[in-house]
XYZ file of C-alpha atoms in Angstrom:
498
model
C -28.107 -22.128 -6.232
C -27.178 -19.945 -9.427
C -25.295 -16.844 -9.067
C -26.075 -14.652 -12.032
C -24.321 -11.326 -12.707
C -26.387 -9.019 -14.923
C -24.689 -5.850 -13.373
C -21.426 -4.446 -14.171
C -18.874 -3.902 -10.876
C -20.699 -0.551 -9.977
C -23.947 -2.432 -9.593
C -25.491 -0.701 -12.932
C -27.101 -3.158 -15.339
C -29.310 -2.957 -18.187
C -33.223 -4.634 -18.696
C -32.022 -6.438 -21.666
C -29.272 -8.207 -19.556
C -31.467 -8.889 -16.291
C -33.770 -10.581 -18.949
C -30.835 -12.887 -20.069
C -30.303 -13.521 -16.522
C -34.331 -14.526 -15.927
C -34.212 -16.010 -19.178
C -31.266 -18.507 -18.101
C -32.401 -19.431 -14.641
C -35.617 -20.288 -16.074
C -33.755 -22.234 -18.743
C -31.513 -24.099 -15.377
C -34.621 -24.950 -13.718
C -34.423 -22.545 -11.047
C -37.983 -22.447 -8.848
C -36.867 -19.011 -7.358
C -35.524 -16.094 -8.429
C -34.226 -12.937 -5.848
C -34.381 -9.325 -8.008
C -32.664 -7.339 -5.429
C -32.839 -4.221 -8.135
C -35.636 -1.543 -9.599
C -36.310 1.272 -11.206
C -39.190 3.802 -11.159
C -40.034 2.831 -14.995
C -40.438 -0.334 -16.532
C -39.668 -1.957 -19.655
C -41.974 -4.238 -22.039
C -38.961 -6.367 -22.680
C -38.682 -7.331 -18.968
C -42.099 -7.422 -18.512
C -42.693 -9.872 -20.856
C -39.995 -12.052 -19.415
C -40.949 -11.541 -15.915
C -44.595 -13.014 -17.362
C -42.848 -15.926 -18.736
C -40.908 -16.940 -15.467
C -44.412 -16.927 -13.870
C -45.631 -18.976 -16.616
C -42.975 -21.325 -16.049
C -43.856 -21.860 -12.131
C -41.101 -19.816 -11.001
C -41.732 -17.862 -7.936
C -40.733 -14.158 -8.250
C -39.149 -11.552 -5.592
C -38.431 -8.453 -6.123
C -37.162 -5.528 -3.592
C -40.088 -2.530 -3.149
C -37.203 0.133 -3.509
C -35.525 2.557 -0.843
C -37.301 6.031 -1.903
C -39.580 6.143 0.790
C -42.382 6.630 -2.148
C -45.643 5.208 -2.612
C -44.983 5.130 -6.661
C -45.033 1.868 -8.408
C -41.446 0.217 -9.122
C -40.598 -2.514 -10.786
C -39.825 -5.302 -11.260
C -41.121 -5.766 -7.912
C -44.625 -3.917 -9.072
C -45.794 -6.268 -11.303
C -48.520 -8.987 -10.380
C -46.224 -11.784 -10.790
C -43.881 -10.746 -7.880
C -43.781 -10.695 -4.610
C -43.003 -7.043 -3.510
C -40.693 -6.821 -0.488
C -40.031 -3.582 1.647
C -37.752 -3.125 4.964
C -38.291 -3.731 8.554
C -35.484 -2.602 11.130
C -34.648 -4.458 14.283
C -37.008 -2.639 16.211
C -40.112 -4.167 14.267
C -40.712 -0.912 12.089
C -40.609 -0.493 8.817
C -37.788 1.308 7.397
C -38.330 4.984 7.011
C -36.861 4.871 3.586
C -38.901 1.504 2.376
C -40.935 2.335 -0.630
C -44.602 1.151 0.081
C -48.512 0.951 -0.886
C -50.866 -1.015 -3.319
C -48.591 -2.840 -4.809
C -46.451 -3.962 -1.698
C -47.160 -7.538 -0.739
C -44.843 -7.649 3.028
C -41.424 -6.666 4.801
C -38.886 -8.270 6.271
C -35.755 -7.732 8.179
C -33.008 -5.857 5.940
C -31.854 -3.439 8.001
C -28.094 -3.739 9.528
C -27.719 -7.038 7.375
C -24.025 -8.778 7.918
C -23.390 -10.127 3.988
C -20.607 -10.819 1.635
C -19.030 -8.367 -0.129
C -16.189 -8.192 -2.598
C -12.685 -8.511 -2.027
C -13.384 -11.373 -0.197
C -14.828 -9.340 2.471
C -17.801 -8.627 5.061
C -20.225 -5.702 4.973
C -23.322 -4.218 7.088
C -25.916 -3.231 4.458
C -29.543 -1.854 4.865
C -32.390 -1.755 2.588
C -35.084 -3.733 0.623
C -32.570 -5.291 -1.279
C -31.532 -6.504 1.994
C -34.412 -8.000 2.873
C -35.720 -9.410 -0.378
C -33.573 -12.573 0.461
C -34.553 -13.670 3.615
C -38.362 -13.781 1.467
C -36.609 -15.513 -1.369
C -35.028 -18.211 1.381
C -38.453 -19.039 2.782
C -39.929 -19.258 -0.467
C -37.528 -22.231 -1.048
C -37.931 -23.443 2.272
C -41.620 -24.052 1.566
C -41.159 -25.741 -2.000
C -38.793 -28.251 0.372
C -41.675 -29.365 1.659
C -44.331 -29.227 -0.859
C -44.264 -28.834 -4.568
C -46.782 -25.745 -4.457
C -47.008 -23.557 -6.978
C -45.885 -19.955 -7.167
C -49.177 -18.172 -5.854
C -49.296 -20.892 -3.251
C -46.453 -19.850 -2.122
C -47.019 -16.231 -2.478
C -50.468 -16.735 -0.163
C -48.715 -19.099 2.386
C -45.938 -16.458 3.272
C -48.197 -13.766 3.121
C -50.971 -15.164 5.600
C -48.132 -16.627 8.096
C -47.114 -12.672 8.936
C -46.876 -10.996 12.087
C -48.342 -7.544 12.023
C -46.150 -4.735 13.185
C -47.999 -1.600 12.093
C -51.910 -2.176 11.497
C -54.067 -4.954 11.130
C -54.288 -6.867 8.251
C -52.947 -5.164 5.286
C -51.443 -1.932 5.237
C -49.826 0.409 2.580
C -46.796 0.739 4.535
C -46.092 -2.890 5.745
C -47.931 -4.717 3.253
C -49.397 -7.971 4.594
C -46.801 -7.490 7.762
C -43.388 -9.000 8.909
C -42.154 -12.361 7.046
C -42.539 -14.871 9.803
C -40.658 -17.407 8.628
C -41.202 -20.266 11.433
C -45.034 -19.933 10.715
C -44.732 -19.869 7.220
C -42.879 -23.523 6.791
C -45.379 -24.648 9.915
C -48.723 -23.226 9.124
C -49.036 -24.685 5.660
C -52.691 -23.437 4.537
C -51.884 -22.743 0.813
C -54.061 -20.243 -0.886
C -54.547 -18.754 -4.156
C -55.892 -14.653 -3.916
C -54.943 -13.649 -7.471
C -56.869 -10.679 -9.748
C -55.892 -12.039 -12.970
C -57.270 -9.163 -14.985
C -56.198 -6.583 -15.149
C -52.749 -6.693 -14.389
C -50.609 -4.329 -12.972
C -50.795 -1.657 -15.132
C -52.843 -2.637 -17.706
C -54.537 0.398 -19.800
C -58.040 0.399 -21.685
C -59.995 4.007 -23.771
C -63.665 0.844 -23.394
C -66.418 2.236 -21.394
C -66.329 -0.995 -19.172
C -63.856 -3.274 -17.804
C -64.380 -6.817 -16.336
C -61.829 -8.205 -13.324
C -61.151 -11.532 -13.416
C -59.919 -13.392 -10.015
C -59.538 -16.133 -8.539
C -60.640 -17.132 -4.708
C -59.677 -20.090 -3.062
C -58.478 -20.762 0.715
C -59.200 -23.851 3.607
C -59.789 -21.145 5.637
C -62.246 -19.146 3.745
C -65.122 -16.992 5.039
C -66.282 -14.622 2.379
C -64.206 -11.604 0.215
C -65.481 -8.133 -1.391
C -63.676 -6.329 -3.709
C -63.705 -2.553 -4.691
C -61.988 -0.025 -6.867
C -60.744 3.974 -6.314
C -58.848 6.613 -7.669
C -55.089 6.761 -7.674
C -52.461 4.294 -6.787
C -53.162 4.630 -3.425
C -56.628 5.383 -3.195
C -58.046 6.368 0.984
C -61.695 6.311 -0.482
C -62.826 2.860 -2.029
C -66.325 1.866 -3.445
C -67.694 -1.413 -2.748
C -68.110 -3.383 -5.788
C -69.073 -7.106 -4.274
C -69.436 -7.260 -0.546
C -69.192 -10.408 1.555
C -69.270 -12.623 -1.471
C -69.286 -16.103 0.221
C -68.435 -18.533 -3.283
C -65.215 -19.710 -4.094
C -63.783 -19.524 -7.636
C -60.771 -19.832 -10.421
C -60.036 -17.877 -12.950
C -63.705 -16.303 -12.826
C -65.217 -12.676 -14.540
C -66.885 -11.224 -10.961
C -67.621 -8.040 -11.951
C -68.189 -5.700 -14.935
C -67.409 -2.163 -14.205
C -69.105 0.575 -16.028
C -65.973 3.471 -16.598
C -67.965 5.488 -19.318
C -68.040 7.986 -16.959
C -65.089 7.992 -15.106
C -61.971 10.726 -16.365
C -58.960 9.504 -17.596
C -56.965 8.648 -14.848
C -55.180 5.809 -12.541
C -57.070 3.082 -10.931
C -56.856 0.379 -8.060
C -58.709 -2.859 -7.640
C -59.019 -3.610 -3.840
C -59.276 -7.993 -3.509
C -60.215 -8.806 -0.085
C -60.443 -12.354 1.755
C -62.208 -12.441 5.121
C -60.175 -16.422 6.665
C -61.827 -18.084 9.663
C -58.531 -17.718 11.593
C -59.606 -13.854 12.046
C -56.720 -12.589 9.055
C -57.978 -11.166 5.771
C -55.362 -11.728 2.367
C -55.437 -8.698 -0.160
C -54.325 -8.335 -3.749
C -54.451 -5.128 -5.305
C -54.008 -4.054 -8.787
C -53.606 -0.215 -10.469
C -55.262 0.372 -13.985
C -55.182 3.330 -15.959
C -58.163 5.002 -18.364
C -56.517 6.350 -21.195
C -58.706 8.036 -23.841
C -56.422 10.540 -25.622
C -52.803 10.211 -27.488
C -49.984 11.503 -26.036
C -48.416 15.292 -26.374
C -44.694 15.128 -27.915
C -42.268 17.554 -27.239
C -39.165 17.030 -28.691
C -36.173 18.760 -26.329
C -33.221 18.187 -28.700
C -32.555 16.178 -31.893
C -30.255 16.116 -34.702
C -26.428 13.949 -35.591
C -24.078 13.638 -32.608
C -20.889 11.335 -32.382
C -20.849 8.925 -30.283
C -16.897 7.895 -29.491
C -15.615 8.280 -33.288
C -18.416 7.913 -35.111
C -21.303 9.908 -36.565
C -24.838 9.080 -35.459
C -28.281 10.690 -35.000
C -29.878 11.417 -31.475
C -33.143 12.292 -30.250
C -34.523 13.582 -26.677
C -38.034 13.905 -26.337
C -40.963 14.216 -23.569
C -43.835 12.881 -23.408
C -47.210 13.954 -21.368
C -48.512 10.281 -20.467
C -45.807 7.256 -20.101
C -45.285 6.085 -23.742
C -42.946 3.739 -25.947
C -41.055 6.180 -28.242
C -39.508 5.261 -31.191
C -37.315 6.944 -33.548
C -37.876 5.790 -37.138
C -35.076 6.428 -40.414
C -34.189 5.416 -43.587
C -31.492 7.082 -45.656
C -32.526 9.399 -48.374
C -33.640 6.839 -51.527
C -34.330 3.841 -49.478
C -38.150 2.822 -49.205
C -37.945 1.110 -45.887
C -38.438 2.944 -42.543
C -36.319 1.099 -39.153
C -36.931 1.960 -35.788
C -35.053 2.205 -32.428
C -36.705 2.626 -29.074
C -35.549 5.706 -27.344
C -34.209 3.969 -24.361
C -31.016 5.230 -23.397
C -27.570 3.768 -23.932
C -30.097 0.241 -24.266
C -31.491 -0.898 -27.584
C -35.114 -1.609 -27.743
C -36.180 -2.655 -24.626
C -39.055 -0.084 -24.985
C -39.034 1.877 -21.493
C -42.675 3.532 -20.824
C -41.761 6.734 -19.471
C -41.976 10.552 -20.364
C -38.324 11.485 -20.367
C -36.751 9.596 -23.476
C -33.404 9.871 -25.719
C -31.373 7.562 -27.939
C -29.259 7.700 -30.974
C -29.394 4.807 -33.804
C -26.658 2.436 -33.233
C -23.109 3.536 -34.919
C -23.262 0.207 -36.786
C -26.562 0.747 -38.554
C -25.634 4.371 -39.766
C -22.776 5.877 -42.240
C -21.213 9.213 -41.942
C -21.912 12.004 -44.663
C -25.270 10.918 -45.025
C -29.009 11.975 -45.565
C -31.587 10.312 -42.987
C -34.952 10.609 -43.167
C -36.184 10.883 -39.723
C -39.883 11.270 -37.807
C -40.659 9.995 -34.144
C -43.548 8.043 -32.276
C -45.034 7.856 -29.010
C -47.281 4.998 -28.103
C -48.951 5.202 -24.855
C -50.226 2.296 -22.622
C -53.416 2.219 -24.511
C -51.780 1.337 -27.562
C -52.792 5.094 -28.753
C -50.408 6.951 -30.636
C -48.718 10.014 -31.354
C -46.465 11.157 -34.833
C -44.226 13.746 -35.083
C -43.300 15.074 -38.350
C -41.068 18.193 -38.954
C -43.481 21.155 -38.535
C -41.663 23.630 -40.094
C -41.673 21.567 -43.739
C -44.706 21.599 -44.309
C -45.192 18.103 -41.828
C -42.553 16.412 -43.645
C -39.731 14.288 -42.369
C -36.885 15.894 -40.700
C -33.793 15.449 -42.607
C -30.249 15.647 -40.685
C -27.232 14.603 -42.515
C -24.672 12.421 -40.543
C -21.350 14.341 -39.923
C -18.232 13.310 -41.673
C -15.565 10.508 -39.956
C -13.674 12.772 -37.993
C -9.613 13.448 -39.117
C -7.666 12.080 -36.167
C -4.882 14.793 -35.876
C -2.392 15.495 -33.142
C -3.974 16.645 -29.397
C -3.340 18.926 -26.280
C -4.394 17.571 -22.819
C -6.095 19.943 -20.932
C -5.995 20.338 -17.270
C -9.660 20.521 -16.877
C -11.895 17.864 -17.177
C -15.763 16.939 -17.390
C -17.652 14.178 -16.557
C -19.427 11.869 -18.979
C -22.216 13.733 -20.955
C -23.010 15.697 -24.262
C -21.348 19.113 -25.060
C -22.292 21.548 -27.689
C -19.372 21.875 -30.601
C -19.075 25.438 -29.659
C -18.399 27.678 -26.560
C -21.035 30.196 -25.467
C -21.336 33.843 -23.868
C -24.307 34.046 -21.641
C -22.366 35.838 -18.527
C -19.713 37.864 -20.779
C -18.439 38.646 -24.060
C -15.036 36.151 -23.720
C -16.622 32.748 -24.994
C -15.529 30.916 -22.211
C -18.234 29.030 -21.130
C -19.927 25.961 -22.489
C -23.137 24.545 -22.494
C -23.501 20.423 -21.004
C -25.785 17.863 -20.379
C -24.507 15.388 -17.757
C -25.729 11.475 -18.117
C -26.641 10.145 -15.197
C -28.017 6.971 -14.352
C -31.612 7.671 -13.758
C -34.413 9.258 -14.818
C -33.423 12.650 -14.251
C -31.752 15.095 -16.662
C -28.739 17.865 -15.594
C -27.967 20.360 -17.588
C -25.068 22.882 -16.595
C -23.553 26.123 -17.756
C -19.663 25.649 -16.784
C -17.341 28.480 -17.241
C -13.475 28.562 -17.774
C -11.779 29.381 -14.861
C -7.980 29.075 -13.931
C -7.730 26.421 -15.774
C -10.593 24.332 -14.617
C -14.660 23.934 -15.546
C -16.722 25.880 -13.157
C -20.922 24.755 -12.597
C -22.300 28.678 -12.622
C -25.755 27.422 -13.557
C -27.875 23.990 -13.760
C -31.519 22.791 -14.414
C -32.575 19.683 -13.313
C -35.521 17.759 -14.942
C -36.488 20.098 -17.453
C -39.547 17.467 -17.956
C -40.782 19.589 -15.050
C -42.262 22.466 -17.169
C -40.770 21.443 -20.470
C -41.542 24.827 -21.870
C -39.094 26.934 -19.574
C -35.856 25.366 -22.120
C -38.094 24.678 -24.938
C -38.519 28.551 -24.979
C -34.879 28.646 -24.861
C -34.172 26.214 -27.429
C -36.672 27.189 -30.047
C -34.901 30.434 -30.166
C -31.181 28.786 -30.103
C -32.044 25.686 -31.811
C -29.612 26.339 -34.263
C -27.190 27.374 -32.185
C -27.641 24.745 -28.580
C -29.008 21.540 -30.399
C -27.030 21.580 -33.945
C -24.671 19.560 -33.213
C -23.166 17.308 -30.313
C -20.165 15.799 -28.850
C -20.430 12.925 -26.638
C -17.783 12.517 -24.323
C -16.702 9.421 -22.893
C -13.177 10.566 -20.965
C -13.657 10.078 -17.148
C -9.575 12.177 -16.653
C -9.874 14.378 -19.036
C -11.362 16.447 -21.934
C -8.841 16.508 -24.908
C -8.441 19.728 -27.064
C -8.105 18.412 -30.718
């Protein structure tokens, strides 16, 4: 068993370190890997190394999330893993267990007894709770056979016990991990829709699914596609097909007609024991480039050290990238706008970065424009509109003079202040304008006034992304004034007058 820490001791990690992690169990040999961890976006960095662990044999498991939402997460939305949710003791699922298409079962991870640090015990609930226990019987079964990872997928899947509808369901999947049946009723099957993969985007007028079909205990399978993630109306496609196949084009759909939107292929396998096995897969039509807005921009510091930041939003999920070169050079270089990570290319809509202190000098001329590439591989650049589409230029502020400092007795907690205090409420300038980070999609920003000696919240948005144009209203007016110039602040205690 490997033990692999890709989290730091608050239980935040980054994709490019979980990749390591997958990278380095694959590397050990390891036939299963537990992902007791998510997100509501995805990267193409982890992506890509979740596809190579699958390559590699190695059987996947990810937990569905604790939301109580029907929206993909990942890692346990992609095809290549098995997508766990929550029962409770009663035989329910959770309340809280994130579910539909691409949900493959539950299992018990509610009011779990587990280890915990300090060399202690703890009671924990959710589907990071129960991804284990489906984790534990996938290794059970490889004890007895050397079946590979969709074998294994199939043979846990069609040994469940249903506890909310028959068959498959969007809330508990393919049912309740049974795990006596699953290393006793060894009927391995492979129910795959190889393309398209989860999330896989196309502007064609067709698009062909490739699957493969094969089970002891076959009787026939249809497939059929709808709108949405989650679609409640489905159109047969193939009904009560009664061949078996691998790795086989079955169908050709015509989309010339159909809007761009979100998809779902519907797999379904009718076995002679009176079960059916489904695999379902979400696809998107994308036939138009992204919309940019760009929410803030311009040089920052970042601890002690002069950089350039970016925050833009984006109307479709896109990779965004933020290219520069200093004034002369010939050569543009690109970040990803991912955060405090580097390049792991998030698709999202909310994004913001800042090029790497290392790879930028203070009192200096950059060349900057952005790009947003959207699942489709269609793109969007933005050049500075009001020079006449030309690059935006920001100069890099100077290395700051480290002089002598007052502690304050009011703090803040990590996020990005403007250099100046502000006077929306009165004419004394006591009040400052901040954008928390937090650890999540979501954005905060706060109007905190001065008072007896402490930071007040008066005001907050959160999520501008929302309706992007209520602050973009605000900030084309004060753009010279709100997104000049940052500080980033990094003091947990205290903020230091200097």
């Amino acid at each position: 068993m490997l033990n692999l820490r890709a989290f730091d001791p608050s239980g935040y990690g980054e994709e490019d370190d979980v990749a390591a992690a997958i990278l380095y169990a694959v590397q050990m040999g390891a036939r299963v890997i537990n992902m007791s961890f998510g997100d509501d976006a995805f990267s193409l960095v982890l992506r890509d190394v979740i596809s190579f662990a699958y390559s590699q044999g190695v059987v996947l498991v990810g937990s569905s999330g604790n939301s109580g939402s029907t929206s993909p997460h990942y890692p346990s939305g992609y095809s290549e893993v098995i997508s766990v949710g929550n029962s409770t003791s009663e035989d329910y699922v959770a309340s809280n267990s994130n579910y539909g298409s691409t949900l493959d079962l539950v299992a018990p991870g509610s009011s779990i007894i587990t280890t915990s640090r300090n060399n202690n015990y703890a009671v924990i609930s959710g589907t990071s709770a129960a991804t284990p226990h489906v984790a534990g019987a996938a290794a059970l079964i490889l004890s007895i056979q050397n079946f590979t990872n969709e074998e294994v997928k199939q043979i846990i899947k069609s040994t469940t016990d249903d506890i909310y509808k028959p068959g498959w369901d969007l809330r508990s999947g393919a049912g309740r991990l049974n795990l006596y049946r699953a290393v006793t009723v060894i009927a391995p099957s492979v129910i795959k829709i190889n393309h398209p993969t989860q999330d896989f985007a196309t502007l064609d007028n067709e698009i062909t699914v490739n699957a493969s079909v094969l089970s002891p205990l076959f009787v026939s399978y249809s497939l059929f596609y709808g709108t949405g993630y989650n679609p409640t109306n489905w159109t047969a496609l193939i009904e009560n097909g009664t061949n078996q196949f691998s790795n086989e084009d079955i169908y050709t759909l015509d989309i010339s007609s159909l809007p761009d939107s979100v998809y779902a292929f519907r797999l379904v396998v009718q076995l002679s024991n009176g079960r059916t096995l489904e695999e379902r897969v979400n696809f998107h039509i994308i036939r138009t480039p992204p919309k940019v807005v760009i929410m803030g921009d311009g040089p920052i510091y970042y601890g002690e050290k002069s950089t350039i930041q970016a925050e833009l939003y984006t109307s479709q999920p896109t990779v965004t990238r933020l290219y520069y070169r200093k004034s002369g050079e010939s050569e543009f270089r690109y970040i990803t706008l991912d955060g405090f990570n580097t390049n792991n290319q998030f698709v999202k809509q909310l994004h913001y970065g800042f090029i790497p202190v290392n790879l930028v000098q203070p009192s200096t001329m950059y060349e900057v424009y952005y790009e947003a590439e959207n699942l489709a591989g269609l793109k969007t650049t933005v050049l500075d509109t009001l020079n006449n589409l030309s690059y935006f230029v920001y100069r890099t502020d100077d290395a700051p003079e480290i002089t002598n400092y007052t502690q304050m007795k009011f703090d803040l907690p990590p996020g990005i202040l403007i250099n100046k205090p502000v006077s929306f409420l009165s004419n004394d300038f006591n009040e400052i304008f901040y954008q928390l980070f937090y650890p999540s999609q979501d954005f905060y920003y706060g109007l905190y006034k001065l008072q007896n000696d402490s930071l007040t919240v008066v005001d907050s948005i959160k999520n501008k992304n929302q309706n992007p144009n209520i602050l973009w209203s605000i900030t084309s007016v004060n753009r010279n004034i709100i997104f000049y110039k940052f500080t980033v602040i990094f003091l947990p205690a205290a903020v230091s007058s200097i």
